Amino acid sequence: MYLCIDIGGTKTLIALVNSQGKILHSIKFATIFSQTEFYSNLLMQIRANFTTSNLKAISVAMPGIVHHNKCVWLGNLPWRNFDLAKLLTDDFHLPVYIENDANLAGLAEARNCTGRSLYFTFSTGIGGAVIENGALVKKYRDFEPGHNLYVYEGKETEWEDLAAASAIRAKYDCYVSDITDPATFREIVTRMLLGLTPLTASIKPDRIFFGGPLGLNLNLYRKELRTRLAAALPSHITMPRLITAKYDNLSVIYGCYYYAKEQEKRAK
């Protein structure tokens, strides 16, 4: 059994996954901004909702930069140098594996793909991962595309402040799934292309997976996005396939599971 924890900017999801990769039980709760209060609540949620006696490991996805199993920076949460692995190890006496959430989601989505895959999650922020032949590319382990700066309407702004699902909801006061106006989708695609075009041109992926609330509704604007991305890319860049994340909102949880299994093999 594996306890898989997906910590997001607004919500945290915990799932118990068996050795065959089947989710047996899960809970979701609000992410508390205070680092100390968050851990106290996390500990309470685990002890109240899960039996930990048969666990092999705990695998955690965090929305920030992870070095040596420790999250050293988070973009949308006021936490710094959060050694969550040590806290969980001390409390549960189990192996604990920490990795960036988008890296893990990308790993789950592209683990069986050959060539190069690019994964984006358009959620509270914008996260990303680069996977080559089923493995994370070391050069991009600290990939934080949502914090890249682009000029939009004459102002330099972080990409996620323009194109994350939270930014789209704030702009239009509704969920993307409720939007039907073609002009609105054209503007959303314009915002997405600010980052997608240069990143696709530089990384040259064979395919791009889209996750998060905005990405999972790719079917609503796929044609517009594909047409305009193809037109914007240099002629020598092959247009990648645009794919909706197959694991839906559970990409990160499955990524936690696969990552834990990988780490176990390396430890043997």
Short mmCIF file of C-alpha atoms in Angstrom, two decimals:
data_model
loop_
_atom_site.label_atom_id
_atom_site.label_comp_id
_atom_site.label_asym_id
_atom_site.label_seq_id
_atom_site.Cartn_x
_atom_site.Cartn_y
_atom_site.Cartn_z
CA MET A 1 0.00 0.00 0.00
CA TYR A 2 1.13 3.55 -0.75
CA LEU A 3 -0.15 6.81 0.69
CA CYS A 4 -0.10 9.37 -2.11
CA ILE A 5 -0.49 13.06 -1.27
CA ASP A 6 -1.17 15.78 -3.82
CA ILE A 7 -0.68 19.21 -2.22
CA GLY A 8 -2.19 21.97 -4.34
CA GLY A 9 -2.36 25.71 -3.94
CA THR A 10 -5.97 25.52 -2.74
CA LYS A 11 -6.78 21.82 -2.18
CA THR A 12 -4.91 18.77 -0.90
CA LEU A 13 -5.84 15.25 -1.99
CA ILE A 14 -4.74 12.10 -0.17
CA ALA A 15 -5.25 8.65 -1.69
CA LEU A 16 -4.48 5.13 -0.54
CA VAL A 17 -3.18 3.14 -3.51
CA ASN A 18 -2.52 -0.58 -3.52
CA SER A 19 0.50 -2.31 -5.08
CA GLN A 20 -1.40 -2.79 -8.36
CA GLY A 21 -2.05 0.94 -8.70
CA LYS A 22 -5.71 0.90 -7.68
CA ILE A 23 -7.03 3.77 -5.57
CA LEU A 24 -8.82 2.29 -2.56
CA HIS A 25 -9.81 5.41 -0.65
CA SER A 26 -9.27 9.16 -0.95
CA ILE A 27 -10.12 12.42 0.81
CA LYS A 28 -9.78 16.08 -0.14
CA PHE A 29 -9.51 19.16 2.05
CA ALA A 30 -8.48 22.81 1.83
CA THR A 31 -4.76 23.59 1.86
CA ILE A 32 -3.98 25.79 4.87
CA PHE A 33 -1.53 28.61 4.12
CA SER A 34 0.28 28.41 7.46
CA GLN A 35 3.08 25.84 7.12
CA THR A 36 2.76 24.67 10.73
CA GLU A 37 -1.03 24.53 10.68
CA PHE A 38 -1.00 22.72 7.35
CA TYR A 39 1.17 19.93 8.69
CA SER A 40 -0.91 19.58 11.86
CA ASN A 41 -4.04 19.26 9.73
CA LEU A 42 -2.36 16.85 7.30
CA LEU A 43 -1.30 14.63 10.19
CA MET A 44 -4.82 14.69 11.64
CA GLN A 45 -6.39 13.85 8.25
CA ILE A 46 -4.06 10.89 7.71
CA ARG A 47 -4.59 9.43 11.18
CA ALA A 48 -8.35 9.94 11.09
CA ASN A 49 -8.97 8.55 7.60
CA PHE A 50 -6.31 5.97 6.81
CA THR A 51 -4.79 2.84 8.29
CA THR A 52 -1.02 3.18 8.00
CA SER A 53 0.12 -0.19 9.36
CA ASN A 54 0.42 -1.79 5.89
CA LEU A 55 2.03 1.12 4.09
CA LYS A 56 5.24 0.63 2.13
CA ALA A 57 5.91 4.34 1.59
CA ILE A 58 4.44 7.83 1.47
CA SER A 59 4.77 9.75 -1.78
CA VAL A 60 4.11 13.50 -1.84
CA ALA A 61 3.66 15.98 -4.68
CA MET A 62 4.37 19.62 -3.86
CA PRO A 63 3.75 22.69 -6.07
CA GLY A 64 7.28 24.04 -6.08
CA ILE A 65 10.97 23.29 -6.52
CA VAL A 66 12.18 20.11 -4.81
CA HIS A 67 15.87 19.46 -4.13
CA HIS A 68 17.14 16.34 -2.38
CA ASN A 69 13.64 15.30 -1.26
CA LYS A 70 12.92 18.72 0.26
CA CYS A 71 10.71 21.49 -1.12
CA VAL A 72 12.85 24.62 -1.10
CA TRP A 73 10.47 27.03 -2.87
CA LEU A 74 6.75 27.24 -3.58
CA GLY A 75 5.24 29.80 -5.92
CA ASN A 76 1.66 30.00 -4.65
CA LEU A 77 2.08 29.06 -1.00
CA PRO A 78 4.08 31.03 1.61
CA TRP A 79 6.26 28.07 2.57
CA ARG A 80 10.05 27.94 2.39
CA ASN A 81 12.47 25.06 3.00
CA PHE A 82 9.61 22.80 4.05
CA ASP A 83 11.21 19.48 5.06
CA LEU A 84 7.97 17.54 4.90
CA ALA A 85 9.80 14.25 4.33
CA LYS A 86 11.51 14.48 7.71
CA LEU A 87 8.29 15.33 9.52
CA LEU A 88 6.40 12.42 7.95
CA THR A 89 9.31 10.01 8.47
CA ASP A 90 9.51 10.95 12.15
CA ASP A 91 5.76 10.43 12.61
CA PHE A 92 5.24 7.28 10.53
CA HIS A 93 8.71 5.67 10.31
CA LEU A 94 8.32 5.01 6.59
CA PRO A 95 10.20 5.99 3.43
CA VAL A 96 8.90 9.35 2.19
CA TYR A 97 9.41 10.55 -1.37
CA ILE A 98 8.89 14.20 -2.36
CA GLU A 99 8.73 15.55 -5.92
CA ASN A 100 7.23 18.48 -7.83
CA ASP A 101 3.53 17.94 -8.60
CA ALA A 102 3.70 18.73 -12.33
CA ASN A 103 6.73 16.45 -12.71
CA LEU A 104 4.75 13.60 -11.20
CA ALA A 105 1.64 14.29 -13.26
CA GLY A 106 3.75 14.39 -16.40
CA LEU A 107 5.44 11.15 -15.40
CA ALA A 108 2.06 9.43 -15.03
CA GLU A 109 0.73 10.74 -18.34
CA ALA A 110 3.81 10.08 -20.47
CA ARG A 111 5.49 7.12 -18.78
CA ASN A 112 4.67 4.77 -21.67
CA CYS A 113 5.43 7.26 -24.46
CA THR A 114 8.48 7.24 -26.69
CA GLY A 115 10.13 10.47 -27.72
CA ARG A 116 9.67 13.76 -25.88
CA SER A 117 6.50 14.78 -24.07
CA LEU A 118 5.57 18.11 -22.54
CA TYR A 119 2.99 18.31 -19.77
CA PHE A 120 1.20 21.41 -18.52
CA THR A 121 -1.28 21.77 -15.69
CA PHE A 122 -3.46 24.89 -15.88
CA SER A 123 -4.82 25.11 -12.35
CA THR A 124 -4.21 27.55 -9.45
CA GLY A 125 -0.95 28.26 -11.28
CA ILE A 126 0.72 26.72 -14.33
CA GLY A 127 3.09 23.83 -13.77
CA GLY A 128 5.01 21.84 -16.33
CA ALA A 129 7.17 18.79 -16.90
CA VAL A 130 9.36 17.40 -19.68
CA ILE A 131 9.51 13.62 -20.11
CA GLU A 132 11.81 11.74 -22.50
CA ASN A 133 11.04 8.08 -23.22
CA GLY A 134 9.08 7.73 -20.01
CA ALA A 135 11.57 9.45 -17.68
CA LEU A 136 11.85 13.00 -16.33
CA VAL A 137 14.50 15.07 -18.12
CA LYS A 138 17.08 16.22 -15.56
CA LYS A 139 17.58 19.59 -17.27
CA TYR A 140 13.91 20.45 -16.63
CA ARG A 141 13.44 19.09 -13.10
CA ASP A 142 13.01 22.68 -11.82
CA PHE A 143 10.73 23.66 -14.72
CA GLU A 144 8.36 26.41 -13.49
CA PRO A 145 6.79 27.76 -16.70
CA GLY A 146 3.97 29.61 -14.96
CA HIS A 147 6.44 32.14 -13.58
CA ASN A 148 7.90 33.07 -16.98
CA LEU A 149 7.25 36.70 -17.85
CA TYR A 150 5.45 37.77 -21.03
CA VAL A 151 4.09 41.08 -22.28
CA TYR A 152 0.30 41.16 -22.57
CA GLU A 153 -1.64 44.33 -23.34
CA GLY A 154 1.52 46.37 -22.80
CA LYS A 155 2.27 44.95 -19.34
CA GLU A 156 4.87 42.36 -18.32
CA THR A 157 3.06 39.63 -16.39
CA GLU A 158 3.72 36.08 -15.20
CA TRP A 159 2.13 33.56 -17.55
CA GLU A 160 0.04 31.94 -14.81
CA ASP A 161 -1.49 35.29 -13.87
CA LEU A 162 -2.92 35.36 -17.39
CA ALA A 163 -3.61 31.74 -18.35
CA ALA A 164 -3.98 29.61 -15.21
CA ALA A 165 -7.49 28.27 -14.58
CA SER A 166 -7.72 30.59 -11.57
CA ALA A 167 -6.83 33.60 -13.73
CA ILE A 168 -9.43 32.64 -16.34
CA ARG A 169 -12.10 32.26 -13.68
CA ALA A 170 -11.19 35.63 -12.15
CA LYS A 171 -11.29 37.31 -15.57
CA TYR A 172 -14.64 35.89 -16.71
CA ASP A 173 -16.27 35.17 -13.34
CA CYS A 174 -17.10 31.58 -14.34
CA TYR A 175 -15.53 28.19 -14.90
CA VAL A 176 -14.07 27.51 -18.35
CA SER A 177 -16.54 24.62 -18.75
CA ASP A 178 -19.37 27.18 -18.65
CA ILE A 179 -17.93 29.39 -21.41
CA THR A 180 -19.57 29.16 -24.85
CA ASP A 181 -18.61 32.43 -26.54
CA PRO A 182 -16.06 31.86 -29.39
CA ALA A 183 -14.53 35.32 -28.85
CA THR A 184 -13.84 34.46 -25.23
CA PHE A 185 -12.08 31.26 -26.24
CA ARG A 186 -9.99 33.20 -28.75
CA GLU A 187 -8.80 35.45 -25.94
CA ILE A 188 -8.10 32.46 -23.67
CA VAL A 189 -6.06 30.84 -26.44
CA THR A 190 -4.15 34.10 -26.94
CA ARG A 191 -3.20 34.01 -23.26
CA MET A 192 -2.18 30.34 -23.43
CA LEU A 193 -0.07 30.86 -26.56
CA LEU A 194 2.11 33.45 -24.81
CA GLY A 195 3.90 30.57 -23.10
CA LEU A 196 2.99 27.61 -25.28
CA THR A 197 4.56 29.00 -28.45
CA PRO A 198 8.09 29.73 -27.18
CA LEU A 199 8.20 26.65 -24.95
CA THR A 200 7.06 24.36 -27.76
CA ALA A 201 9.62 25.91 -30.10
CA SER A 202 12.49 25.47 -27.63
CA ILE A 203 11.62 22.04 -26.16
CA LYS A 204 10.31 20.51 -29.42
CA PRO A 205 7.95 17.91 -27.92
CA ASP A 206 6.26 15.15 -29.90
CA ARG A 207 3.12 15.68 -27.85
CA ILE A 208 1.74 18.05 -25.22
CA PHE A 209 -0.51 16.81 -22.41
CA PHE A 210 -2.94 19.29 -20.89
CA GLY A 211 -4.12 18.92 -17.28
CA GLY A 212 -5.76 21.03 -14.62
CA PRO A 213 -9.27 22.55 -14.88
CA LEU A 214 -8.40 24.55 -18.02
CA GLY A 215 -6.39 21.79 -19.68
CA LEU A 216 -9.01 19.12 -19.08
CA ASN A 217 -11.48 21.20 -21.09
CA LEU A 218 -9.15 21.21 -24.11
CA ASN A 219 -11.95 19.84 -26.30
CA LEU A 220 -13.71 23.23 -26.06
CA TYR A 221 -10.88 25.13 -27.77
CA ARG A 222 -8.52 22.47 -29.21
CA LYS A 223 -9.15 23.45 -32.87
CA GLU A 224 -8.49 27.14 -32.19
CA LEU A 225 -5.36 26.36 -30.18
CA ARG A 226 -3.97 23.88 -32.71
CA THR A 227 -4.54 26.17 -35.68
CA ARG A 228 -2.93 29.18 -34.06
CA LEU A 229 -0.04 27.28 -32.47
CA ALA A 230 0.82 25.67 -35.82
CA ALA A 231 0.78 29.10 -37.47
CA ALA A 232 2.96 30.64 -34.76
CA LEU A 233 5.69 27.97 -34.67
CA PRO A 234 8.78 28.33 -36.89
CA SER A 235 8.53 26.23 -40.06
CA HIS A 236 11.23 23.78 -38.93
CA ILE A 237 9.33 22.83 -35.75
CA THR A 238 7.00 19.85 -36.07
CA MET A 239 3.55 20.52 -34.67
CA PRO A 240 3.06 18.29 -31.60
CA ARG A 241 -0.10 16.34 -30.79
CA LEU A 242 -2.34 18.09 -28.25
CA ILE A 243 -3.71 15.60 -25.73
CA THR A 244 -6.07 15.90 -22.77
CA ALA A 245 -4.58 14.28 -19.65
CA LYS A 246 -5.95 10.73 -19.49
CA TYR A 247 -5.90 10.50 -15.69
CA ASP A 248 -8.16 13.54 -15.40
CA ASN A 249 -7.73 15.13 -11.93
CA LEU A 250 -5.77 12.13 -10.62
CA SER A 251 -2.62 12.52 -12.72
CA VAL A 252 -0.60 13.69 -9.73
CA ILE A 253 -1.81 10.85 -7.48
CA TYR A 254 -0.87 8.23 -10.07
CA GLY A 255 2.43 10.02 -10.54
CA CYS A 256 3.07 9.74 -6.79
CA TYR A 257 2.41 6.02 -7.00
CA TYR A 258 4.70 5.40 -9.98
CA TYR A 259 7.43 7.59 -8.48
CA ALA A 260 7.33 5.66 -5.20
CA LYS A 261 7.65 2.39 -7.10
CA GLU A 262 10.65 3.76 -9.00
CA GLN A 263 12.36 4.93 -5.83
CA GLU A 264 11.84 1.51 -4.24
CA LYS A 265 13.57 -0.17 -7.18
CA ARG A 266 16.52 2.22 -6.95
CA ALA A 267 16.88 1.55 -3.22
CA LYS A 268 17.23 -2.23 -3.73
#
